[in-house]
Coordinates of C-alpha atoms in Angstrom, one line a residue:
X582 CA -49.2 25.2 19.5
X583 CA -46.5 27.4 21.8
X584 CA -43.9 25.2 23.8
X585 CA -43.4 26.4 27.4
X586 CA -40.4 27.6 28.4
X587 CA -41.0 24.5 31.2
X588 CA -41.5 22.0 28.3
X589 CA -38.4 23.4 26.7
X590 CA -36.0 23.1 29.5
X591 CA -36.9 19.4 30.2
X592 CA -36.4 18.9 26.3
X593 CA -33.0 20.9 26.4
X594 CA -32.1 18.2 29.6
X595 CA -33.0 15.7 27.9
X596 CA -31.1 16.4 24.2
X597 CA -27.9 17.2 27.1
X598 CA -28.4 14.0 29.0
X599 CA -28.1 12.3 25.5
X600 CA -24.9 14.0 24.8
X601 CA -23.6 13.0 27.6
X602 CA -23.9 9.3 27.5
X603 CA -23.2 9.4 24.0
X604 CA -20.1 11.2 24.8
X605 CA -18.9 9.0 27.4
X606 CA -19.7 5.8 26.0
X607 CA -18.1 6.7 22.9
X608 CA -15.1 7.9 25.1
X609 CA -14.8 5.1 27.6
X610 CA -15.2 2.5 24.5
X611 CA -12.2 4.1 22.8
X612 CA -10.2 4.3 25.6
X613 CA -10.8 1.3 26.7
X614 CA -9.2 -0.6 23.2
X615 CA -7.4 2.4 22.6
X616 CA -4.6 0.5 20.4
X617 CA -7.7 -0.5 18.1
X618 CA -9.0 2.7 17.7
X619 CA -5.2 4.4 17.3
X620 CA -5.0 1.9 14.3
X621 CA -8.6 2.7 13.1
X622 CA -7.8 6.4 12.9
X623 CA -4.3 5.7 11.2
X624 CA -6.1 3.7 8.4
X625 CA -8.7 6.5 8.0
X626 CA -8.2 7.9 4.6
X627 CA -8.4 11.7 5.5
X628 CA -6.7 12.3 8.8
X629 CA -3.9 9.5 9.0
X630 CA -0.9 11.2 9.4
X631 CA -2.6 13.3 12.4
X632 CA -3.4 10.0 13.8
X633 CA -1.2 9.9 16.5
X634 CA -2.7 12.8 18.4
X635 CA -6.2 13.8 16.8
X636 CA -6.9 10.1 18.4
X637 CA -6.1 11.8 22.0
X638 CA -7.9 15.2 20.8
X639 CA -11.0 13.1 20.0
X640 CA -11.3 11.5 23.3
X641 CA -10.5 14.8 25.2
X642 CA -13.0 16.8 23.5
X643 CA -15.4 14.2 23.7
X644 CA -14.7 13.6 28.1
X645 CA -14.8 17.8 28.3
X646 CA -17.8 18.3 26.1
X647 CA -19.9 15.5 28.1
X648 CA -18.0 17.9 31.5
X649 CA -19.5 21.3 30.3
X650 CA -22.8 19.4 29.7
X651 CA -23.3 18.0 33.5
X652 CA -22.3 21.8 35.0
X653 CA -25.2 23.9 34.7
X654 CA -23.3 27.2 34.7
X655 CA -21.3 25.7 31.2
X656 CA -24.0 24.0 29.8
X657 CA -24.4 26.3 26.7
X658 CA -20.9 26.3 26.0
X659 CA -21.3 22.5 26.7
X660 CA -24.1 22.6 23.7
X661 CA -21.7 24.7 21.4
X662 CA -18.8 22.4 21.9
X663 CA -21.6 19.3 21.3
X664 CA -22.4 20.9 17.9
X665 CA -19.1 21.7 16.5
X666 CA -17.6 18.3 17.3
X667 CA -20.6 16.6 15.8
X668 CA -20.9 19.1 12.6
X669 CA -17.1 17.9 12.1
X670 CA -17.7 14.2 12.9
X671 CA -20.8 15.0 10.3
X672 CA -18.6 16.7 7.2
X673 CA -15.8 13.8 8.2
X674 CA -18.2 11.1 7.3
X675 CA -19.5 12.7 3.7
X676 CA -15.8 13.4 2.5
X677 CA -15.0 9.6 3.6
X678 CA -18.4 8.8 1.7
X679 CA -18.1 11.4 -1.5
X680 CA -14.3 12.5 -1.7
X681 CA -12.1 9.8 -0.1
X682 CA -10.3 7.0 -1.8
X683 CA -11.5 4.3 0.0
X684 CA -13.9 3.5 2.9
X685 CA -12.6 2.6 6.1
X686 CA -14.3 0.7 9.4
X687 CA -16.2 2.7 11.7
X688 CA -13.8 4.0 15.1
X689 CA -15.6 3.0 18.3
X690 CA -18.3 3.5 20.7
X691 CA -22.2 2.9 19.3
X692 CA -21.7 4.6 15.9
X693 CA -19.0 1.3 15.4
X694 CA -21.7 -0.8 14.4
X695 CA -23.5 1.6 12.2
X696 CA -22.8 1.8 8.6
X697 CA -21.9 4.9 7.1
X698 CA -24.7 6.0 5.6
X699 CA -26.7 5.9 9.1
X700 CA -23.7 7.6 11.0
X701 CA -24.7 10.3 8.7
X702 CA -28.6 10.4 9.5
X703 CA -27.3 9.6 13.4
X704 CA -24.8 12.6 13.4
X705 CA -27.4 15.0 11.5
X706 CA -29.9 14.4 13.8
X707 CA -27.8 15.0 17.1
X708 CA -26.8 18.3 15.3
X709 CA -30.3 19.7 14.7
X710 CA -31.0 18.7 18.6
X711 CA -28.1 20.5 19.5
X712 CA -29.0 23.4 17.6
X713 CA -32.5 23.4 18.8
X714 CA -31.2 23.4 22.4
X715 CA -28.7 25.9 21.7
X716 CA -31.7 28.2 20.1
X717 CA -33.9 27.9 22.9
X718 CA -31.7 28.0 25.6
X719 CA -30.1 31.4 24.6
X720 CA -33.4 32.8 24.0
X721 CA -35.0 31.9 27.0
X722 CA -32.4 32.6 29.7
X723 CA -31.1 35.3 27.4
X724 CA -27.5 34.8 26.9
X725 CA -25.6 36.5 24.1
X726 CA -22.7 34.0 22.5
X727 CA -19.2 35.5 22.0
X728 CA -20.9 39.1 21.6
X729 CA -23.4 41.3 22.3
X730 CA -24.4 41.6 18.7
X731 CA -23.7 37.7 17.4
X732 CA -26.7 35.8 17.4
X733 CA -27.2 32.4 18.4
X734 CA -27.8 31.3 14.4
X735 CA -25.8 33.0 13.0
X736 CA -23.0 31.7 15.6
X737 CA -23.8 28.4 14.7
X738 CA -23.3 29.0 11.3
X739 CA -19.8 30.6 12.0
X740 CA -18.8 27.2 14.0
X741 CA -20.2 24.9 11.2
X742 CA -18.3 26.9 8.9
X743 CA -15.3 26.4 10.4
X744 CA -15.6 23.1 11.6
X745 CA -16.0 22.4 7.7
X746 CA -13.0 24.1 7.3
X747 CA -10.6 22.5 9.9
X748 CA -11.5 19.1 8.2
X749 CA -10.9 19.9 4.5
X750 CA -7.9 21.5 5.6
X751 CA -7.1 18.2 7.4
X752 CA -8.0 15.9 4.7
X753 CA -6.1 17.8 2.0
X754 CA -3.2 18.2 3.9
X755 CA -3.2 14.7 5.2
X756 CA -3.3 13.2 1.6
X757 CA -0.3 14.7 0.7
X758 CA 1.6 13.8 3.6
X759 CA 0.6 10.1 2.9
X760 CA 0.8 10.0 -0.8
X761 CA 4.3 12.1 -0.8
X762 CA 6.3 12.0 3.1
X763 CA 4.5 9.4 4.7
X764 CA 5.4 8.8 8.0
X765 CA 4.8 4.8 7.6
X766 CA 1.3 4.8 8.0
X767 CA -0.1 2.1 5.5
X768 CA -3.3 2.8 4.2
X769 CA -5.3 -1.0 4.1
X770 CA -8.4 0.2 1.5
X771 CA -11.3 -1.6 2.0
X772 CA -11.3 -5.2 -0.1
X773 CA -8.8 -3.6 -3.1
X774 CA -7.9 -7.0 -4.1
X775 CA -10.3 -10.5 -3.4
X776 CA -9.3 -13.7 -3.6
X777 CA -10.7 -15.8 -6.6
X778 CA -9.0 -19.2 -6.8
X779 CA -6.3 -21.5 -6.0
X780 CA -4.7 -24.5 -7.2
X781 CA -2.5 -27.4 -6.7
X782 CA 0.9 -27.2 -8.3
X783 CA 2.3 -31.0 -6.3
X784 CA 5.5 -29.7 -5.6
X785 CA 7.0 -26.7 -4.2
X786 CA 9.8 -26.3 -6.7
X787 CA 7.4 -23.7 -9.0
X788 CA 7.9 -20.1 -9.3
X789 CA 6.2 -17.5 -11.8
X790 CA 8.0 -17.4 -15.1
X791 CA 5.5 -14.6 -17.0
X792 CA 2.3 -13.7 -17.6
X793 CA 1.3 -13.6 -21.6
X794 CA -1.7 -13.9 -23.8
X795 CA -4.0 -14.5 -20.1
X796 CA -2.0 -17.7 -19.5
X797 CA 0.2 -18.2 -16.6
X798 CA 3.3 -19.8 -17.0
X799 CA 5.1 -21.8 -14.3
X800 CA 9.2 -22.7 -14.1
X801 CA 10.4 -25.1 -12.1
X802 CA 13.5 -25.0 -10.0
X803 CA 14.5 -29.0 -10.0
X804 CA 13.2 -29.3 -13.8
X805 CA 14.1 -26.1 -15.6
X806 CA 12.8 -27.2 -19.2
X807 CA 9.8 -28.0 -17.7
X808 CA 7.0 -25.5 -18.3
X809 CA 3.6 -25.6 -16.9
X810 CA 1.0 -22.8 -18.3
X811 CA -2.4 -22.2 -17.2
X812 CA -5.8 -19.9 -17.7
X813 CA -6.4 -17.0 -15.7
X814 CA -8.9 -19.1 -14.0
X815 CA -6.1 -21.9 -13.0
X816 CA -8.9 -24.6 -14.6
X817 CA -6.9 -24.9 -18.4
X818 CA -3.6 -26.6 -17.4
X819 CA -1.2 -27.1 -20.5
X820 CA 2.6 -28.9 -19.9
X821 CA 5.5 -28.0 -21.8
X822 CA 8.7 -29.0 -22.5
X823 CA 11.3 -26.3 -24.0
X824 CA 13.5 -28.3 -26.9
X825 CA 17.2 -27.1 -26.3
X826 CA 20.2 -29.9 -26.4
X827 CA 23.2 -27.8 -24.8
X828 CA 26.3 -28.9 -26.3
X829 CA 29.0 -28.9 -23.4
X830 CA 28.1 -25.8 -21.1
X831 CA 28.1 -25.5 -17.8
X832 CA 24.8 -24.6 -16.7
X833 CA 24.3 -24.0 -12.9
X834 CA 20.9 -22.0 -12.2
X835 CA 18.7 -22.0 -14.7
X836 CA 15.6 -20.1 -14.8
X837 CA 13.0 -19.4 -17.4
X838 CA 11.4 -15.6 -18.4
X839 CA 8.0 -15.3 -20.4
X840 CA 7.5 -11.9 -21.9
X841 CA 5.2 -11.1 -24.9
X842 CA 5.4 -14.4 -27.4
X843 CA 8.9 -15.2 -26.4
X844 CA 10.7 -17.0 -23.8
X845 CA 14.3 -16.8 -22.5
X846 CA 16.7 -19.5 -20.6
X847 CA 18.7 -17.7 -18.5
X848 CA 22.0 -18.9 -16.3
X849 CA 24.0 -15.8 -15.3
X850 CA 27.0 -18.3 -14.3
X851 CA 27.8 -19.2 -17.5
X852 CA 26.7 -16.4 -18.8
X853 CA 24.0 -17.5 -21.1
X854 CA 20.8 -16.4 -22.5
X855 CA 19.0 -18.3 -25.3
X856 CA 15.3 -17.5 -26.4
X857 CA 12.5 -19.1 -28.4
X858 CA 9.3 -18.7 -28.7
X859 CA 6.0 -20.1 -27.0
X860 CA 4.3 -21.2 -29.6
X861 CA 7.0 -23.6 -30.4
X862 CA 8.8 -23.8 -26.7
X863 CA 11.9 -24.9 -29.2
X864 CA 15.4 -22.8 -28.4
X865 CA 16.2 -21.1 -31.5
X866 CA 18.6 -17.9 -30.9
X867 CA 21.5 -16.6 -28.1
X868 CA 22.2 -13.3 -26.8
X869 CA 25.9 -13.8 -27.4
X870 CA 28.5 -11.6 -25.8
X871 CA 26.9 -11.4 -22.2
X872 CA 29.0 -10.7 -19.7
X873 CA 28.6 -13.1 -16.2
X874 CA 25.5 -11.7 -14.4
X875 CA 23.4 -12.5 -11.1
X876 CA 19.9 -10.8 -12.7
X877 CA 19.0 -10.6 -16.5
X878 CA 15.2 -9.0 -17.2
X879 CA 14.3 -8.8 -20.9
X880 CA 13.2 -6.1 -22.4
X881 CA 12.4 -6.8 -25.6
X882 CA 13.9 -9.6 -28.0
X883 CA 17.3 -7.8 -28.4
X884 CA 17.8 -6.0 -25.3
X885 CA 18.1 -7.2 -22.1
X886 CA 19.0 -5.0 -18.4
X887 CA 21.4 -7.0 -16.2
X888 CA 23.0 -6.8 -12.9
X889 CA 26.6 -7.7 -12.2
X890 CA 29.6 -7.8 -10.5
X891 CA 31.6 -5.8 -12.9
X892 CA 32.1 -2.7 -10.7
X893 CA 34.5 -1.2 -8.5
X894 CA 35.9 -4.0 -6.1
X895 CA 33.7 -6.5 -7.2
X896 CA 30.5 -3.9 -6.7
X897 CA 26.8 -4.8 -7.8
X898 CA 26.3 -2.3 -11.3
X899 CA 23.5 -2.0 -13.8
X900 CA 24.6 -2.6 -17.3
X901 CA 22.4 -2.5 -20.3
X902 CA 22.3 -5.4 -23.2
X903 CA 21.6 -4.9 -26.7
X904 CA 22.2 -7.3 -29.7
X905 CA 21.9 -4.7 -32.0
X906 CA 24.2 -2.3 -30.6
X907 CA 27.8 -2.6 -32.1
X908 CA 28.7 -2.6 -28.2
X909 CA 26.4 -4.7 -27.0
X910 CA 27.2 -3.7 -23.4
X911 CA 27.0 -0.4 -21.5
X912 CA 27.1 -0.1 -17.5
X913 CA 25.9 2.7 -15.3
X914 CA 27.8 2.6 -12.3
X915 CA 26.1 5.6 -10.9
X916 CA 22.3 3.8 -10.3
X917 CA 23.9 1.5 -7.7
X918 CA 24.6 3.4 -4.7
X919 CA 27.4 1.8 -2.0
X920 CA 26.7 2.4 1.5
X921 CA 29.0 -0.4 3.4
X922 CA 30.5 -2.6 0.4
X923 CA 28.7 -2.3 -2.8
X924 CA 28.1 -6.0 -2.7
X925 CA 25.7 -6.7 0.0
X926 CA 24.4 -3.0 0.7
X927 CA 22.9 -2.6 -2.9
X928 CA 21.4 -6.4 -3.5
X929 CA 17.9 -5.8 -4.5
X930 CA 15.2 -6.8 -7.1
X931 CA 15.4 -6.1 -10.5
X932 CA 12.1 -5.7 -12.9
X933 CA 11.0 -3.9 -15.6
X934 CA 7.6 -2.7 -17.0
X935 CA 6.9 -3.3 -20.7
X936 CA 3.8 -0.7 -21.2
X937 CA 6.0 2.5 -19.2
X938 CA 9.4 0.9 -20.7
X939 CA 11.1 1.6 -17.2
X940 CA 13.9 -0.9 -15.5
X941 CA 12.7 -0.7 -11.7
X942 CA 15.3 -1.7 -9.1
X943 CA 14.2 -2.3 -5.4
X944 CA 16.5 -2.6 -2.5
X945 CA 16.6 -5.6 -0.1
X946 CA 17.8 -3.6 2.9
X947 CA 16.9 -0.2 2.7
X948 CA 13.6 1.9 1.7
X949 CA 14.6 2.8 -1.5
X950 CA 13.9 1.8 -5.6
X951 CA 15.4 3.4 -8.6
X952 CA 13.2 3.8 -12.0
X953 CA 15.6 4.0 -14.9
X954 CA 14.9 3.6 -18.9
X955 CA 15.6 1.8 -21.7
X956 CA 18.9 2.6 -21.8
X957 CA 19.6 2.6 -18.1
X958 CA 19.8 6.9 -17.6
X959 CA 17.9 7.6 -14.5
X960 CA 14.6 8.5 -14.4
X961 CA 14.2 9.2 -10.3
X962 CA 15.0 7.5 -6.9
X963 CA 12.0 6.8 -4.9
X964 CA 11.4 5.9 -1.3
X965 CA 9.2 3.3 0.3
X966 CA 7.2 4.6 3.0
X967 CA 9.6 2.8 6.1
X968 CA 12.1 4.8 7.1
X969 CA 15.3 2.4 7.1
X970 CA 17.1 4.8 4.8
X971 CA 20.7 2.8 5.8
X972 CA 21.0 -1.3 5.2
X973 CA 21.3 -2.8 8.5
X974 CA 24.1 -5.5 7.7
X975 CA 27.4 -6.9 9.1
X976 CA 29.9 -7.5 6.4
X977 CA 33.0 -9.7 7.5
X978 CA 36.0 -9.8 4.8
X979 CA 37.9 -13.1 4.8
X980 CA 41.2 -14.7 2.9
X981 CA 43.2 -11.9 3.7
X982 CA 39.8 -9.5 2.4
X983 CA 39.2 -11.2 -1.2
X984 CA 35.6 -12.6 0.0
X985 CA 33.2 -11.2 1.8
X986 CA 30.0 -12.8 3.6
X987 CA 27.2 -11.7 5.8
X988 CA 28.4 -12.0 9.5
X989 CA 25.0 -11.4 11.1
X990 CA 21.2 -11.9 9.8
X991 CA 20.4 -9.2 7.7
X992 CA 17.9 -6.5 8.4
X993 CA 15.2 -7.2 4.9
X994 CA 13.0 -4.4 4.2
X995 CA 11.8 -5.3 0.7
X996 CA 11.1 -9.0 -0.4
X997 CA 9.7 -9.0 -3.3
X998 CA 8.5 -7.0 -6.1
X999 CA 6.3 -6.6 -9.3
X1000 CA 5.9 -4.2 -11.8
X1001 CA 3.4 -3.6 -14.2
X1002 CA 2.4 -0.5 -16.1
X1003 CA 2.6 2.1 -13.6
X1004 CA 2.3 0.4 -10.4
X1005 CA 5.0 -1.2 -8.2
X1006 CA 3.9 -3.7 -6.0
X1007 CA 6.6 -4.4 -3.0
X1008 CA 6.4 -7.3 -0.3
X1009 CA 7.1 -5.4 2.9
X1010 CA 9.2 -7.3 6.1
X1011 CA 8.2 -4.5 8.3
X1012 CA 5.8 -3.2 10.5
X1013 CA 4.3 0.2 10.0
X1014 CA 2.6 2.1 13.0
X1015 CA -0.5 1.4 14.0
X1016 CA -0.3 -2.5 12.9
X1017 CA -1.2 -5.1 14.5
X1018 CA 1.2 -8.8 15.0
X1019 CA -2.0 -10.8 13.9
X1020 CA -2.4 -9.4 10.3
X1021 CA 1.3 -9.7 9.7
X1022 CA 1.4 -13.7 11.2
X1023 CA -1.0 -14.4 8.8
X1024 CA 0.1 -12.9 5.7
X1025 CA 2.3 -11.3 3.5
X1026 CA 2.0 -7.5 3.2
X1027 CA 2.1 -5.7 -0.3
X1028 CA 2.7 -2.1 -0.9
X1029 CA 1.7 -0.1 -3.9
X1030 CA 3.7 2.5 -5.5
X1031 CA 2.9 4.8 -8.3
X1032 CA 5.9 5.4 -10.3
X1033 CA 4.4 8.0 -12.6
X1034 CA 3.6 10.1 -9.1
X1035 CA 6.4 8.8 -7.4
X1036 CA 3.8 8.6 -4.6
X1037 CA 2.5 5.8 -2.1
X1038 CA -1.1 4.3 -3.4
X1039 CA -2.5 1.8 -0.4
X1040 CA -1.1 -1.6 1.0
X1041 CA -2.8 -5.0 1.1
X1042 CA -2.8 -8.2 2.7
X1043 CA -2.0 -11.5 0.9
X1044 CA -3.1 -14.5 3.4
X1045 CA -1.3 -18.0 4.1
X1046 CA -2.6 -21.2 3.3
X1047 CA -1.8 -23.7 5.9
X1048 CA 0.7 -21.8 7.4
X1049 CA 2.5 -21.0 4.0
X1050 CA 4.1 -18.1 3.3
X1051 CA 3.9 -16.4 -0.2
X1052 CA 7.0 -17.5 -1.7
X1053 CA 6.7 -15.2 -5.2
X1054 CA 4.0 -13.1 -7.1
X1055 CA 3.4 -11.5 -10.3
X1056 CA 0.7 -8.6 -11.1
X1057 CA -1.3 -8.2 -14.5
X1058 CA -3.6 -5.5 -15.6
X1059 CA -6.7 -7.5 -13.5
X1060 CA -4.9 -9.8 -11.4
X1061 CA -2.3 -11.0 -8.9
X1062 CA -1.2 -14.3 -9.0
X1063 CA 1.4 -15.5 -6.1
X1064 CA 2.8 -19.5 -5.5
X1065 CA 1.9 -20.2 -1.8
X1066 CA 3.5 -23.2 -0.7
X1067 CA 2.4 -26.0 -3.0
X1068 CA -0.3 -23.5 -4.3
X1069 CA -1.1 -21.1 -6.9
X1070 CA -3.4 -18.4 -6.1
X1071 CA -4.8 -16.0 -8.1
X1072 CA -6.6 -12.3 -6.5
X1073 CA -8.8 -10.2 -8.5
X1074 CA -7.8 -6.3 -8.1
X1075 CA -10.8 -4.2 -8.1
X1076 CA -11.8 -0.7 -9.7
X1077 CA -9.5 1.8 -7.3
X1078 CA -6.6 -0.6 -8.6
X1079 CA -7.3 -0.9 -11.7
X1080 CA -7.9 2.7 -12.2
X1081 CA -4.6 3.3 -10.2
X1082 CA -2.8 0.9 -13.1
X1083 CA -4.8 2.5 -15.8
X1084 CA -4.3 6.1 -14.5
X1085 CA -7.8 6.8 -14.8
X1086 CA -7.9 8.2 -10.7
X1087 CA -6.4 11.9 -11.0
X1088 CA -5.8 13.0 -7.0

């Protein structure tokens, strides 16, 4: 059975009137939460560093397409334009489903409370009806598209061919601009880490000594030989108590590292390091010959990287510790970089991976971390992805300029840190674009790094209890655990994580 070409107009009105209101609902929901949807394209893991205006693109090209639709004389260029922005909402959708790292939320209008997979069957549909009304419009009013000699299939193909084009262009390009220069744009993947457990620790003096053999282990501020271990699954609690009688030394701050099967007692004001092992939790050795430090990280049972005061004018420097070494202590005073006083300026976090062998420094005030090895040459300076490349301090000198303090709150970029393996996990103080003041009231954000890409991985949120803040964390192959308050919580990373650690995920 033949269609009129009566029949066929009212179906070509009707697939336009459908255009339209989708168009401008789609449109006028955007634009009216505009904010939202900037921040839903910005966390889109193919266009996001076009996010700033591709979200004002969208909403044009949506307004004139539903324009050319309601003028009779432009409809067919109306259709076209229907066609090509669908085809390339269309392609958009499989790469975020096939190609894409992660899976974002949906970005307005009806199609926001679709799941993927029916956006797809939705925006496949709309495309054949826009293709069937471009068909059978052109062939009944006889209009020629673009040229005399271009045909109304084949110059759909042409436009679905490059509509592909534009947005693999787009998501290629857009990857490496966020991995590599990203214009702080965090990328929040879709649940990369869930919450498992939490428990009670009684007081708030705990912090995260080590992780070792899938137990936890606890130090304690107020009681520093006081060790409290548990099971990944916080349910097996074991106390300990480390066996050390100190003959005569001046211990200020002392604080406890686990790493492999040993443990170290650490109090850079002395300077001392002594080390046992777990199985025993007695004190059996010293690192003698340390020079006074204000950060010590173990490497390995000998070797230890430091940070001290040792350098020009009092400066922060990196120096490396080694028992076995007939010098026992070598500085590079070239990792360290001044930019007001060398004191202040370069404070940081220092860390180091066991499994890579790489000492990891992150600074407090500016968007930078240095990756050094075992013997403290450097590897390469990486960026996070904010852009305060200068500390924002005041430094006032006092006592005719031999001490120095902080004369106004500082600017803090970076928090705190983990390493492990390959990954570098940073607590971020500030906002990126397209954020929202909610998420970062109610949690603590955490960037990941690559250090074998040098590149930015994804950023994730880890929530308050009661109000809390996290107050430290440590990362293992599977898990994160943080001290919130008078809590211990533990998150389970998923498969893009884990991969990420594991360098299975080749980009």
């Amino acid at each position: 059975m033949t269609l009129s070409n009566h029949v066929k107009y009212y179906i070509i009105e009707t697939i336009c009137l459908l255009y339209i209101l989708l168009f401008i609902y789609a449109s006028i929901s955007k634009l009216m939460n505009f904010e939202n949807f900037q921040v839903q394209v910005g966390q889109s893991p193919l266009i996001s560093a076009f996010a700033s205006w591709i979200a004002w693109l969208v909403l044009i090209l949506e307004l004139t397409v539903a324009l050319l639709l309601c003028i009779p004389k432009f409809r067919i260029w109306g259709l076209l334009g229907a066609f090509s922005l669908m085809t390339f909402f269309t392609i958009y959708i499989f790469i975020v489903l096939n190609y894409s790292s992660f899976v974002p939320c949906s970005c307005g209008g009806i199609l926001e409370k679709m799941s993927w997979k029916v956006h797809l069957v939705f925006n496949f549909v709309f495309i054949l009806l826009a293709a069937l009304a471009v068909y059978w419009r052109t062939k009944i009013d006889h209009i020629k598209i673009f040229s005399h000699n271009l045909k109304p299939v084949r110059s759909m193909f042409i436009l679905c061919l490059c509509s592909t084009g534009i947005m693999i262009f787009l998501f290629l390009y857009s990857e490496d601009i966020m991995h590599y220069e990203n214009p702080f744009i965090r990328r929040y993947a879709k649940h990369p880490v869930t919450f498992l457990s939490k428990k009670n620790l009684t007081f708030n003096s705990f912090y995260i000594a080590g992780i070792s053999q899938g137990r936890i282990y606890l130090g304690n501020y107020t009681s520093p030989l006081h060790i409290v271990s548990v099971d990944e699954k916080l349910q097996d609690e074991q106390v300990h108590q480390i066996s050390f009688i100190p003959q005569k030394i001046p211990f200020k701050s002392i604080t406890i590292n686990v790493r492999g099967k040993y443990f170290y007692l650490k109090d850079g004001t002395v300077p001392a390091i002594f080390r046992g092992k777990i199985s025993d939790w007695r004190v059996n050795s010293e690192l003698k010959s340390l020079p006074y430090f204000t950060q010590a990280e173990p490497m390995d049972s000998t070797a230890v990287v430091f940070r001290s005061n040792n350098g020009k004018n009092l400066a922060h420097v990196l120096g490396i510790y080694n028992s076995n070494d007939k010098t026992k202590v070598v500085y590079n005073d070239s990792l360290l970089q001044k930019q007001i006083d060398g004191v202040f300026d370069t404070d940081g976090i220092l860390t180091y991976s066991e499994k890579q062998r790489k000492i990891v420094y992150l600074y407090l005030y500016r968007n930078e971390f240095i990756v050094a090895d075992q013997i403290g040459r450097l590897t390469f300076r990486g960026n996070t992805i904010d852009t305060t490349s200068k500390a924002k301090i005041k430094v006032s000198y006092i006592k005719d300029s031999t001490q120095r303090k902080m004369s106004a709150p500082p600017y803090v970029v970076n928090a705190k840190a983990a390493v492990c393996e390959n990954l570098l996990f940073v607590q971020s103080k500030i906002k990126g674009r397209y954020e929202n003041d909610k998420l970062w009231n109610q949690a603590s954000i955490i960037d990941v790094y690559d250090l074998s890409k040098n590149a930015y991985v994804l950023s994730f949120p880890v929530y308050n209890l009661k109000d809390e803040k996290m107050k430290s964390f440590r990362v293992s192959h599977t898990h994160l655990y943080a001290v919130i308050g008078r809590d211990l919580v533990v998150y389970d990373f998923k498969d893009e994580l884990r991969n990420k650690m594991e360098n299975k995920d080749s980009e």
